[in-house]
Amino acid sequence: MAKTSLQSPKKGKIRSPLRQAAEARGRHAEALVEQRLAEDGWATLDRRCRTPLGEIDLVAEKDGLLAFVEVKGRARLLEAAHALTARQCARLSAAAEYWCALHPGHGEAGIRFDLLLVDDAGKMRRIADAFRPE
């Protein structure tokens, strides 16, 4: 049986239109963030990086500073600001540690975790060094 556009390519599950819209919003937000980071001099090293410990939206580096970037796209910036949970921070931290083990030689000037918020109008807010791993 051929998969429809509603089915997840990995699990074969049917995705609701709401889930599809959320995914599309997230991908669009990630593209906007990647463009903004490039304009600010950041080099994208990885995007939508899946590890056994979690997914990293973007990995970027500028002047030896390595940033693991979590992108949150929501209708309004305030909604996006409240979308990052402690559990997500822990998963991102573990995934980043895994990524660093596979890609030595990056982050000579340090490593940080940035949160970039994007609303439906494309307005963006960057929270540099948004959290520190425990």
Short mmCIF file of C-alpha atoms in Angstrom, two decimals:
data_model
loop_
_atom_site.label_atom_id
_atom_site.label_comp_id
_atom_site.label_asym_id
_atom_site.label_seq_id
_atom_site.Cartn_x
_atom_site.Cartn_y
_atom_site.Cartn_z
CA MET A 1 0.00 0.00 0.00
CA ALA A 2 1.43 3.38 -0.98
CA LYS A 3 1.79 5.99 1.71
CA THR A 4 -0.32 9.09 1.46
CA SER A 5 0.89 12.57 2.31
CA LEU A 6 -0.85 12.19 5.66
CA GLN A 7 1.32 9.28 6.71
CA SER A 8 4.55 9.61 8.60
CA PRO A 9 7.35 8.32 6.40
CA LYS A 10 8.92 6.44 9.32
CA LYS A 11 6.00 5.07 11.28
CA GLY A 12 3.17 4.94 8.75
CA LYS A 13 0.88 6.82 11.13
CA ILE A 14 -1.73 9.18 9.80
CA ARG A 15 -1.02 12.78 10.77
CA SER A 16 -3.82 15.14 11.56
CA PRO A 17 -4.13 18.39 9.61
CA LEU A 18 -3.33 20.22 12.86
CA ARG A 19 -0.08 18.27 13.25
CA GLN A 20 0.79 18.90 9.61
CA ALA A 21 0.24 22.63 10.09
CA ALA A 22 2.45 22.64 13.20
CA GLU A 23 5.21 20.83 11.30
CA ALA A 24 4.99 23.27 8.40
CA ARG A 25 5.14 26.22 10.82
CA GLY A 26 8.20 24.71 12.48
CA ARG A 27 10.04 24.12 9.21
CA HIS A 28 9.24 27.64 8.05
CA ALA A 29 10.47 29.10 11.35
CA GLU A 30 13.68 27.07 11.13
CA ALA A 31 14.33 28.34 7.59
CA LEU A 32 13.83 31.96 8.73
CA VAL A 33 16.15 31.46 11.69
CA GLU A 34 18.84 29.83 9.56
CA GLN A 35 18.69 32.76 7.13
CA ARG A 36 18.94 35.29 9.98
CA LEU A 37 21.87 33.47 11.55
CA ALA A 38 23.69 33.46 8.20
CA GLU A 39 23.07 37.21 7.85
CA ASP A 40 24.61 37.63 11.31
CA GLY A 41 27.73 35.70 10.31
CA TRP A 42 26.88 32.27 11.72
CA ALA A 43 27.76 29.15 9.70
CA THR A 44 25.21 26.35 9.84
CA LEU A 45 26.95 23.08 10.64
CA ASP A 46 23.84 20.90 10.94
CA ARG A 47 20.06 21.19 10.73
CA ARG A 48 17.27 18.98 12.01
CA CYS A 49 19.93 16.69 13.40
CA ARG A 50 18.47 13.51 14.84
CA THR A 51 20.46 11.71 17.50
CA PRO A 52 19.50 8.75 19.68
CA LEU A 53 19.04 11.29 22.49
CA GLY A 54 16.88 13.86 20.71
CA GLU A 55 16.71 16.26 17.79
CA ILE A 56 18.66 19.49 17.42
CA ASP A 57 16.99 22.11 15.24
CA LEU A 58 20.19 23.91 14.20
CA VAL A 59 23.87 23.76 15.04
CA ALA A 60 25.73 26.94 14.13
CA GLU A 61 29.19 28.37 14.74
CA LYS A 62 30.62 31.87 14.67
CA ASP A 63 34.16 32.83 15.65
CA GLY A 64 34.64 29.48 17.39
CA LEU A 65 31.44 29.81 19.44
CA LEU A 66 29.16 26.81 18.92
CA ALA A 67 25.42 27.35 19.34
CA PHE A 68 22.82 24.63 19.61
CA VAL A 69 19.67 26.39 18.50
CA GLU A 70 16.12 25.48 19.47
CA VAL A 71 13.54 27.13 17.23
CA LYS A 72 9.99 27.71 18.42
CA GLY A 73 7.41 28.93 15.94
CA ARG A 74 4.04 29.97 17.29
CA ALA A 75 1.25 32.36 16.38
CA ARG A 76 2.64 34.91 18.86
CA LEU A 77 6.09 35.39 20.37
CA LEU A 78 4.74 35.08 23.91
CA GLU A 79 3.38 31.61 23.12
CA ALA A 80 6.74 30.62 21.65
CA ALA A 81 8.61 31.86 24.72
CA HIS A 82 6.70 29.44 26.95
CA ALA A 83 7.13 26.46 24.62
CA LEU A 84 10.53 25.25 25.89
CA THR A 85 10.23 22.86 28.83
CA ALA A 86 12.84 21.62 31.29
CA ARG A 87 12.53 18.15 29.74
CA GLN A 88 13.27 19.59 26.28
CA CYS A 89 16.30 21.43 27.67
CA ALA A 90 17.63 18.18 29.12
CA ARG A 91 17.09 16.32 25.83
CA LEU A 92 18.74 19.11 23.83
CA SER A 93 21.69 19.13 26.20
CA ALA A 94 22.14 15.36 25.88
CA ALA A 95 21.81 15.52 22.09
CA ALA A 96 24.37 18.35 21.98
CA GLU A 97 26.84 16.32 24.01
CA TYR A 98 26.35 13.43 21.58
CA TRP A 99 26.83 15.77 18.59
CA CYS A 100 30.05 17.18 20.05
CA ALA A 101 31.44 13.66 20.54
CA LEU A 102 30.86 12.96 16.84
CA HIS A 103 32.20 16.34 15.66
CA PRO A 104 35.31 17.25 17.67
CA GLY A 105 37.10 20.50 16.92
CA HIS A 106 34.10 22.81 17.13
CA GLY A 107 33.25 25.26 19.88
CA GLU A 108 36.79 26.33 20.73
CA ALA A 109 35.43 29.63 22.08
CA GLY A 110 32.62 27.92 23.98
CA ILE A 111 29.26 26.28 23.61
CA ARG A 112 25.84 27.75 24.30
CA PHE A 113 22.17 26.95 23.85
CA ASP A 114 20.11 29.59 22.07
CA LEU A 115 16.35 29.84 21.78
CA LEU A 116 14.94 31.60 18.74
CA LEU A 117 11.28 32.50 18.75
CA VAL A 118 9.37 33.20 15.55
CA ASP A 119 5.77 34.36 15.23
CA ASP A 120 3.44 33.92 12.27
CA ALA A 121 4.38 37.37 10.93
CA GLY A 122 8.06 36.34 10.83
CA LYS A 123 9.04 38.53 13.80
CA MET A 124 11.96 36.94 15.59
CA ARG A 125 13.44 37.11 19.08
CA ARG A 126 16.75 35.54 20.01
CA ILE A 127 17.51 34.48 23.55
CA ALA A 128 21.23 33.78 23.49
CA ASP A 129 22.51 31.36 26.13
CA ALA A 130 18.88 30.59 27.03
CA PHE A 131 19.78 27.85 29.50
CA ARG A 132 22.75 26.05 30.98
CA PRO A 133 22.87 22.26 31.21
CA GLU A 134 22.82 20.91 34.73
#
